[in-house]
Amino acid sequence: MDFALSEEQTAIFDMAHAFGQDRIAPHARDWEREGTIPKELWPEIAALGFGGLYVSEEAGGSGLSRLDATLVFEALSMACPSVAAFLSIHNMCAKMIDKFGSDEMKARVLPKAMTMETVLSYCLTEPGSGSDAAALKTRAERTNEGYTLNGTKAFISGGGYSDAYVVMVRSGDDGPKGISTVYVEDGAEGLSYGGLEDKMGWRSQPTRQVQFDSCNISSANLVGEEGKGFTYAMNGLDGGRLNIAACSLGAAQQALSMTLSYMAERKAFGKPIDQFQALQFRLADMEIELQAARTFLRQAAWKLDNDTPDATKFCAMAKKFVTEAGSRIVNQCLQLHGGYGYLADYGIEKLVRDLRVHEILEGTNEIMRLIVARQMLADQ
């Protein structure tokens, strides 16, 4: 593994960072207050090739590696982790369709997904099945034309906002092998949404329940094969875990950079507070942890790109390590800002709130530990 970024990778990072600082960062607090991200932003992001980061070039995507994609999410999260994470969800859905969808579905769905005229959301979690995703109950009954869906999905980023939903449903018996994946477009009869969730962080992302009440879809909207949906969902989550870790990494880096600038200007007892050794030690600890997290994340991404046998284990380890490191770092940055860190004007408290959920979604960090432990025991 080469630890240096290539010229192309550096250019990808720089392009994403520049876009984020220009088009996202100045508006992030307003979008958080309004509880939505303007739909006009997405085609601008797509114009950079970010609507299908690792969708194949044959299907109109950018065909980037998972490592390349983490650079995009790290850079965009320096502007706003909530916006960057929402883009990750869209990309996860697009890749699932590219990898598992029929040729007809890909031709029908992917062109507008690549331009982000169609924004996609991912629907796995249910009110009664969070970490135990294989226990989902949303039902898909076969009809002459396709399927009738009944059930409820919870905590859906983009619920009532997105243009289409990639949904895991139970089409067979209990357990993982009875789960399929379907594509449901906004406006489908029987599709409705719960009230807007009032969240601690990620407040610019509209989050609602997604409800299916005798919602009829065509058989052409089955993604891949019946009974393979749980495998598809888990396949998508390896990359999603890397992306969310990258979002924590970028936000933590931004918080540390802001803290260094603040400490150089803030004076106490007659000198800048960055001259106090005790506080310098805190800065050093954060930098060490941040660099360790970055290296670990890129190693995991390299393993996923190269389809190594331990890729899933490393994605889980990186997700756990990097998201927890990110939360610790932004919390320390708030502490070093003192009372000012608690004020919205300084931008640190938003990062603390946004990053907290990263330890829960894409599989809780407890589940990440379980994945790692099971793999360790299987390798004995």
Short mmCIF file of C-alpha atoms in Angstrom, two decimals:
data_model
loop_
_atom_site.label_atom_id
_atom_site.label_comp_id
_atom_site.label_asym_id
_atom_site.label_seq_id
_atom_site.Cartn_x
_atom_site.Cartn_y
_atom_site.Cartn_z
CA MET A 1 0.00 0.00 0.00
CA ASP A 2 1.38 3.40 -1.01
CA PHE A 3 0.73 5.98 1.71
CA ALA A 4 1.15 8.94 -0.66
CA LEU A 5 -1.83 10.21 -2.63
CA SER A 6 -1.40 10.27 -6.39
CA GLU A 7 -1.64 13.53 -8.32
CA GLU A 8 -5.12 12.53 -9.44
CA GLN A 9 -6.24 11.77 -5.88
CA THR A 10 -4.85 15.07 -4.64
CA ALA A 11 -6.77 16.83 -7.42
CA ILE A 12 -9.99 15.00 -6.44
CA PHE A 13 -9.56 16.08 -2.81
CA ASP A 14 -8.74 19.68 -3.75
CA MET A 15 -11.73 19.92 -6.10
CA ALA A 16 -14.14 18.61 -3.46
CA HIS A 17 -12.64 20.85 -0.78
CA ALA A 18 -12.86 23.97 -2.94
CA PHE A 19 -16.47 23.23 -3.85
CA GLY A 20 -17.37 22.62 -0.22
CA GLN A 21 -15.79 25.82 1.00
CA ASP A 22 -17.38 27.85 -1.78
CA ARG A 23 -20.88 26.38 -2.10
CA ILE A 24 -21.61 24.58 1.19
CA ALA A 25 -19.70 26.08 4.14
CA PRO A 26 -21.16 29.62 3.86
CA HIS A 27 -24.72 28.22 3.95
CA ALA A 28 -24.40 25.25 6.31
CA ARG A 29 -25.86 26.99 9.36
CA ASP A 30 -28.76 28.43 7.36
CA TRP A 31 -29.59 25.02 5.90
CA GLU A 32 -29.44 23.51 9.37
CA ARG A 33 -31.85 26.17 10.64
CA GLU A 34 -34.21 25.59 7.69
CA GLY A 35 -33.99 21.81 8.04
CA THR A 36 -33.30 21.15 4.38
CA ILE A 37 -30.62 21.16 1.68
CA PRO A 38 -31.61 23.09 -1.47
CA LYS A 39 -32.31 20.63 -4.29
CA GLU A 40 -30.39 22.91 -6.68
CA LEU A 41 -27.15 21.98 -4.92
CA TRP A 42 -27.18 18.35 -6.07
CA PRO A 43 -26.84 18.92 -9.85
CA GLU A 44 -23.87 21.19 -9.07
CA ILE A 45 -22.26 18.37 -7.09
CA ALA A 46 -23.14 15.88 -9.84
CA ALA A 47 -21.43 18.10 -12.42
CA LEU A 48 -18.17 17.30 -10.60
CA GLY A 49 -18.84 13.58 -11.05
CA PHE A 50 -19.91 13.08 -7.46
CA GLY A 51 -23.41 11.72 -8.22
CA GLY A 52 -21.97 8.29 -9.04
CA LEU A 53 -18.54 8.24 -7.47
CA TYR A 54 -17.99 4.49 -7.75
CA VAL A 55 -20.69 3.67 -10.28
CA SER A 56 -18.99 2.12 -13.33
CA GLU A 57 -18.04 4.39 -16.21
CA GLU A 58 -20.10 2.18 -18.56
CA ALA A 59 -23.19 3.17 -16.56
CA GLY A 60 -22.29 6.86 -16.62
CA GLY A 61 -20.52 7.01 -13.26
CA SER A 62 -17.06 8.22 -12.33
CA GLY A 63 -15.70 4.72 -11.68
CA LEU A 64 -13.55 5.88 -8.76
CA SER A 65 -12.11 3.59 -6.13
CA ARG A 66 -13.44 3.46 -2.58
CA LEU A 67 -10.26 5.17 -1.44
CA ASP A 68 -10.87 7.98 -3.94
CA ALA A 69 -14.42 8.35 -2.64
CA THR A 70 -13.28 8.69 0.99
CA LEU A 71 -11.21 11.70 -0.11
CA VAL A 72 -14.35 13.36 -1.50
CA PHE A 73 -16.32 12.79 1.71
CA GLU A 74 -13.44 13.90 3.91
CA ALA A 75 -13.08 17.13 1.91
CA LEU A 76 -16.82 17.91 1.76
CA SER A 77 -17.22 17.24 5.49
CA MET A 78 -14.82 20.06 6.19
CA ALA A 79 -17.69 22.25 4.97
CA CYS A 80 -20.62 20.28 6.45
CA PRO A 81 -20.69 16.61 7.50
CA SER A 82 -24.50 16.54 7.23
CA VAL A 83 -24.45 17.42 3.52
CA ALA A 84 -21.52 15.11 2.81
CA ALA A 85 -23.19 12.17 4.59
CA PHE A 86 -26.38 12.65 2.59
CA LEU A 87 -24.35 12.45 -0.62
CA SER A 88 -22.85 9.19 0.68
CA ILE A 89 -26.33 7.69 1.02
CA HIS A 90 -27.22 8.60 -2.57
CA ASN A 91 -23.97 7.06 -3.80
CA MET A 92 -24.53 3.86 -1.84
CA CYS A 93 -27.94 3.44 -3.48
CA ALA A 94 -26.62 4.22 -6.95
CA LYS A 95 -23.85 1.64 -6.59
CA MET A 96 -26.35 -1.02 -5.49
CA ILE A 97 -28.40 -0.43 -8.64
CA ASP A 98 -25.30 -0.41 -10.83
CA LYS A 99 -23.98 -3.64 -9.29
CA PHE A 100 -27.15 -5.65 -8.87
CA GLY A 101 -29.89 -4.07 -11.00
CA SER A 102 -31.03 -5.40 -14.37
CA ASP A 103 -29.82 -3.75 -17.56
CA GLU A 104 -33.31 -2.31 -18.00
CA MET A 105 -33.30 -0.84 -14.48
CA LYS A 106 -29.85 0.64 -14.89
CA ALA A 107 -30.81 2.26 -18.18
CA ARG A 108 -33.99 3.64 -16.63
CA VAL A 109 -32.67 4.84 -13.26
CA LEU A 110 -28.97 5.61 -13.41
CA PRO A 111 -28.79 8.46 -15.96
CA LYS A 112 -30.85 10.81 -13.78
CA ALA A 113 -29.23 9.47 -10.61
CA MET A 114 -25.83 10.38 -12.05
CA THR A 115 -26.96 13.97 -12.71
CA MET A 116 -28.78 13.92 -9.35
CA GLU A 117 -32.03 14.96 -10.95
CA THR A 118 -33.06 11.82 -9.06
CA VAL A 119 -31.86 11.86 -5.45
CA LEU A 120 -31.84 8.42 -3.82
CA SER A 121 -32.42 7.29 -0.22
CA TYR A 122 -31.68 3.98 1.48
CA CYS A 123 -34.40 2.23 3.51
CA LEU A 124 -33.30 -0.63 5.76
CA THR A 125 -33.99 0.30 9.40
CA GLU A 126 -37.44 -0.23 10.91
CA PRO A 127 -38.99 0.89 14.22
CA GLY A 128 -38.55 -2.62 15.65
CA SER A 129 -35.37 -3.75 13.90
CA GLY A 130 -32.34 -1.51 14.13
CA SER A 131 -29.15 -3.48 14.70
CA ASP A 132 -31.09 -6.70 14.05
CA ALA A 133 -31.70 -5.70 10.44
CA ALA A 134 -32.46 -9.25 9.31
CA ALA A 135 -35.62 -9.13 11.48
CA LEU A 136 -37.25 -6.49 9.26
CA LYS A 137 -41.00 -6.89 8.72
CA THR A 138 -41.89 -4.64 5.78
CA ARG A 139 -43.63 -7.10 3.49
CA ALA A 140 -43.60 -7.50 -0.29
CA GLU A 141 -46.41 -9.73 -1.54
CA ARG A 142 -46.26 -10.91 -5.14
CA THR A 143 -49.00 -9.75 -7.52
CA ASN A 144 -49.60 -10.29 -11.24
CA GLU A 145 -47.86 -6.99 -12.01
CA GLY A 146 -45.14 -7.05 -9.34
CA TYR A 147 -45.34 -6.50 -5.58
CA THR A 148 -47.57 -4.90 -2.95
CA LEU A 149 -45.59 -3.37 -0.08
CA ASN A 150 -46.78 -2.91 3.50
CA GLY A 151 -44.70 -1.69 6.43
CA THR A 152 -42.72 1.20 7.87
CA LYS A 153 -39.08 2.27 7.66
CA ALA A 154 -37.58 4.52 10.35
CA PHE A 155 -34.85 7.18 10.54
CA ILE A 156 -34.74 7.59 6.76
CA SER A 157 -32.50 10.43 5.63
CA GLY A 158 -34.32 12.09 2.77
CA GLY A 159 -37.73 10.69 3.71
CA GLY A 160 -40.27 12.84 1.86
CA TYR A 161 -37.41 14.74 0.20
CA SER A 162 -35.72 12.21 -2.08
CA ASP A 163 -37.01 11.22 -5.50
CA ALA A 164 -36.74 7.45 -5.04
CA TYR A 165 -35.99 4.87 -2.36
CA VAL A 166 -33.95 1.66 -2.38
CA VAL A 167 -35.93 -0.47 0.07
CA MET A 168 -35.19 -3.78 1.79
CA VAL A 169 -38.39 -5.83 2.13
CA ARG A 170 -39.43 -9.30 3.26
CA SER A 171 -40.52 -11.29 0.22
CA GLY A 172 -40.05 -14.74 1.77
CA ASP A 173 -39.54 -16.50 5.09
CA ASP A 174 -38.01 -15.09 8.26
CA GLY A 175 -34.29 -14.42 8.31
CA PRO A 176 -31.79 -12.90 5.88
CA LYS A 177 -32.64 -15.22 2.96
CA GLY A 178 -36.24 -13.97 2.89
CA ILE A 179 -35.24 -10.37 2.13
CA SER A 180 -35.30 -8.67 -1.28
CA THR A 181 -34.46 -5.16 -2.49
CA VAL A 182 -36.90 -3.00 -4.45
CA TYR A 183 -36.88 0.45 -6.00
CA VAL A 184 -39.79 2.74 -5.11
CA GLU A 185 -40.30 6.13 -6.72
CA ASP A 186 -41.69 9.13 -4.88
CA GLY A 187 -45.35 9.58 -5.73
CA ALA A 188 -46.10 5.86 -5.84
CA GLU A 189 -49.64 5.16 -4.66
CA GLY A 190 -49.57 3.94 -1.06
CA LEU A 191 -46.23 5.59 -0.28
CA SER A 192 -46.39 8.20 2.50
CA TYR A 193 -44.15 9.80 5.12
CA GLY A 194 -44.19 10.44 8.85
CA GLY A 195 -43.56 13.80 10.48
CA LEU A 196 -40.18 15.51 10.31
CA GLU A 197 -37.89 14.17 13.05
CA ASP A 198 -36.39 16.76 15.42
CA LYS A 199 -32.78 15.63 15.69
CA MET A 200 -29.69 16.52 17.72
CA GLY A 201 -27.49 16.81 14.63
CA TRP A 202 -27.63 16.33 10.86
CA ARG A 203 -30.44 18.87 11.04
CA SER A 204 -30.13 19.98 7.41
CA GLN A 205 -31.10 16.45 6.32
CA PRO A 206 -34.89 15.94 6.40
CA THR A 207 -35.47 12.66 8.28
CA ARG A 208 -38.83 10.90 8.40
CA GLN A 209 -40.45 7.51 8.57
CA VAL A 210 -41.24 6.06 5.14
CA GLN A 211 -44.55 4.19 5.11
CA PHE A 212 -45.99 1.66 2.66
CA ASP A 213 -49.74 1.01 2.72
CA SER A 214 -50.67 -1.37 -0.10
CA CYS A 215 -48.02 0.32 -2.23
CA ASN A 216 -47.91 -1.37 -5.64
CA ILE A 217 -44.73 -1.51 -7.69
CA SER A 218 -43.81 -3.20 -10.96
CA SER A 219 -41.79 -6.42 -11.04
CA ALA A 220 -39.24 -4.39 -13.02
CA ASN A 221 -38.51 -2.54 -9.76
CA LEU A 222 -37.00 -5.61 -8.11
CA VAL A 223 -33.26 -5.01 -7.69
CA GLY A 224 -31.39 -8.16 -8.68
CA GLU A 225 -32.82 -11.46 -7.48
CA GLU A 226 -35.46 -12.27 -4.90
CA GLY A 227 -33.99 -13.37 -1.58
CA LYS A 228 -30.64 -11.64 -2.16
CA GLY A 229 -31.61 -8.27 -0.67
CA PHE A 230 -29.87 -8.71 2.66
CA THR A 231 -26.62 -9.58 0.90
CA TYR A 232 -27.00 -6.50 -1.29
CA ALA A 233 -27.69 -4.29 1.74
CA MET A 234 -24.66 -5.56 3.65
CA ASN A 235 -22.48 -5.23 0.56
CA GLY A 236 -23.42 -1.57 0.34
CA LEU A 237 -22.73 -0.99 4.01
CA ASP A 238 -19.00 -1.81 3.82
CA GLY A 239 -18.46 1.23 1.62
CA GLY A 240 -21.01 3.28 3.56
CA ARG A 241 -19.03 2.66 6.74
CA LEU A 242 -15.88 3.99 5.10
CA ASN A 243 -17.75 7.06 3.89
CA ILE A 244 -19.21 7.91 7.27
CA ALA A 245 -15.78 7.45 8.84
CA ALA A 246 -14.41 9.86 6.23
CA CYS A 247 -17.11 12.36 7.19
CA SER A 248 -15.96 12.16 10.83
CA LEU A 249 -12.35 12.55 9.74
CA GLY A 250 -12.99 15.66 7.65
CA ALA A 251 -15.09 17.36 10.32
CA ALA A 252 -12.49 16.60 13.00
CA GLN A 253 -9.74 18.00 10.80
CA GLN A 254 -11.75 21.16 10.26
CA ALA A 255 -12.40 21.51 14.00
CA LEU A 256 -8.70 21.11 14.78
CA SER A 257 -7.70 23.69 12.15
CA MET A 258 -10.26 26.14 13.55
CA THR A 259 -9.00 25.49 17.07
CA LEU A 260 -5.38 26.16 16.13
CA SER A 261 -6.40 29.51 14.64
CA TYR A 262 -8.51 30.39 17.67
CA MET A 263 -5.78 29.50 20.16
CA ALA A 264 -3.22 31.65 18.35
CA GLU A 265 -5.50 34.69 18.81
CA ARG A 266 -7.05 34.02 22.23
CA LYS A 267 -4.93 35.36 25.08
CA ALA A 268 -4.93 34.47 28.77
CA PHE A 269 -2.50 35.53 31.47
CA GLY A 270 -0.71 37.78 28.98
CA LYS A 271 0.02 35.30 26.17
CA PRO A 272 -1.76 33.30 23.45
CA ILE A 273 -3.24 30.13 24.88
CA ASP A 274 -1.40 27.99 22.33
CA GLN A 275 1.77 28.79 24.32
CA PHE A 276 0.62 26.86 27.39
CA GLN A 277 2.31 23.45 27.47
CA ALA A 278 -0.70 21.63 28.91
CA LEU A 279 -2.82 22.80 25.98
CA GLN A 280 -0.06 21.98 23.49
CA PHE A 281 -0.15 18.40 24.77
CA ARG A 282 -3.87 18.29 23.99
CA LEU A 283 -3.21 19.54 20.47
CA ALA A 284 -0.51 16.90 20.00
CA ASP A 285 -2.81 14.12 21.21
CA MET A 286 -5.52 15.20 18.77
CA GLU A 287 -3.10 15.37 15.85
CA ILE A 288 -1.74 11.89 16.65
CA GLU A 289 -5.22 10.41 16.85
CA LEU A 290 -6.33 12.17 13.67
CA GLN A 291 -3.38 10.92 11.65
CA ALA A 292 -3.81 7.38 12.99
CA ALA A 293 -7.49 7.51 12.01
CA ARG A 294 -6.66 8.75 8.51
CA THR A 295 -4.12 5.98 7.92
CA PHE A 296 -6.47 3.30 9.26
CA LEU A 297 -9.34 4.53 7.07
CA ARG A 298 -7.23 4.53 3.93
CA GLN A 299 -5.93 1.04 4.68
CA ALA A 300 -9.51 -0.24 5.05
CA ALA A 301 -10.52 1.46 1.80
CA TRP A 302 -7.54 -0.11 0.04
CA LYS A 303 -8.62 -3.54 1.32
CA LEU A 304 -12.17 -3.02 0.05
CA ASP A 305 -10.88 -1.88 -3.34
CA ASN A 306 -8.71 -4.98 -3.56
CA ASP A 307 -11.45 -7.31 -2.28
CA THR A 308 -9.24 -8.82 0.40
CA PRO A 309 -10.76 -11.57 2.59
CA ASP A 310 -10.61 -9.32 5.67
CA ALA A 311 -12.08 -6.22 3.97
CA THR A 312 -15.39 -6.32 5.89
CA LYS A 313 -13.54 -6.67 9.18
CA PHE A 314 -11.29 -3.71 8.38
CA CYS A 315 -14.24 -1.56 7.26
CA ALA A 316 -15.93 -2.29 10.58
CA MET A 317 -12.75 -1.54 12.57
CA ALA A 318 -12.12 1.69 10.69
CA LYS A 319 -15.72 2.82 11.12
CA LYS A 320 -15.58 2.21 14.87
CA PHE A 321 -12.13 3.75 15.38
CA VAL A 322 -12.48 6.81 13.14
CA THR A 323 -15.99 7.84 14.22
CA GLU A 324 -15.08 7.61 17.91
CA ALA A 325 -11.82 9.49 17.31
CA GLY A 326 -13.70 12.17 15.41
CA SER A 327 -16.17 12.65 18.26
CA ARG A 328 -13.40 12.87 20.85
CA ILE A 329 -11.46 15.40 18.78
CA VAL A 330 -14.36 17.77 18.09
CA ASN A 331 -15.36 17.58 21.75
CA GLN A 332 -11.82 18.51 22.78
CA CYS A 333 -11.85 21.36 20.26
CA LEU A 334 -15.02 22.70 21.85
CA GLN A 335 -13.31 22.51 25.26
CA LEU A 336 -10.30 24.46 23.99
CA HIS A 337 -12.63 27.17 22.69
CA GLY A 338 -14.02 27.52 26.21
CA GLY A 339 -17.41 29.20 26.42
CA TYR A 340 -17.12 30.39 22.83
CA GLY A 341 -17.11 26.80 21.64
CA TYR A 342 -20.61 26.42 23.02
CA LEU A 343 -21.88 29.25 20.84
CA ALA A 344 -23.23 28.52 17.37
CA ASP A 345 -21.25 31.41 15.83
CA TYR A 346 -17.96 29.52 16.17
CA GLY A 347 -19.17 26.41 14.34
CA ILE A 348 -17.69 23.86 16.75
CA GLU A 349 -20.88 22.90 18.57
CA LYS A 350 -22.50 21.97 15.24
CA LEU A 351 -19.67 19.54 14.52
CA VAL A 352 -20.05 17.97 17.96
CA ARG A 353 -23.75 17.43 17.31
CA ASP A 354 -23.35 16.22 13.72
CA LEU A 355 -20.65 13.67 14.48
CA ARG A 356 -22.41 12.00 17.41
CA VAL A 357 -24.75 10.02 15.14
CA HIS A 358 -21.83 8.58 13.17
CA GLU A 359 -21.26 6.13 16.04
CA ILE A 360 -24.83 4.83 15.55
CA LEU A 361 -25.66 4.70 11.85
CA GLU A 362 -24.30 2.35 9.16
CA GLY A 363 -24.28 -0.20 11.98
CA THR A 364 -23.71 0.88 15.58
CA ASN A 365 -20.17 0.74 16.88
CA GLU A 366 -21.26 -2.12 19.14
CA ILE A 367 -22.15 -4.08 15.99
CA MET A 368 -18.76 -3.13 14.51
CA ARG A 369 -17.10 -4.77 17.52
CA LEU A 370 -19.29 -7.85 17.02
CA ILE A 371 -18.25 -8.14 13.34
CA VAL A 372 -14.58 -7.88 14.31
CA ALA A 373 -14.84 -10.40 17.16
CA ARG A 374 -16.70 -12.94 15.03
CA GLN A 375 -14.08 -12.71 12.31
CA MET A 376 -11.29 -13.12 14.85
CA LEU A 377 -12.91 -16.26 16.25
CA ALA A 378 -13.63 -17.64 12.76
CA ASP A 379 -9.95 -17.24 11.87
CA GLN A 380 -8.81 -19.32 14.86
#
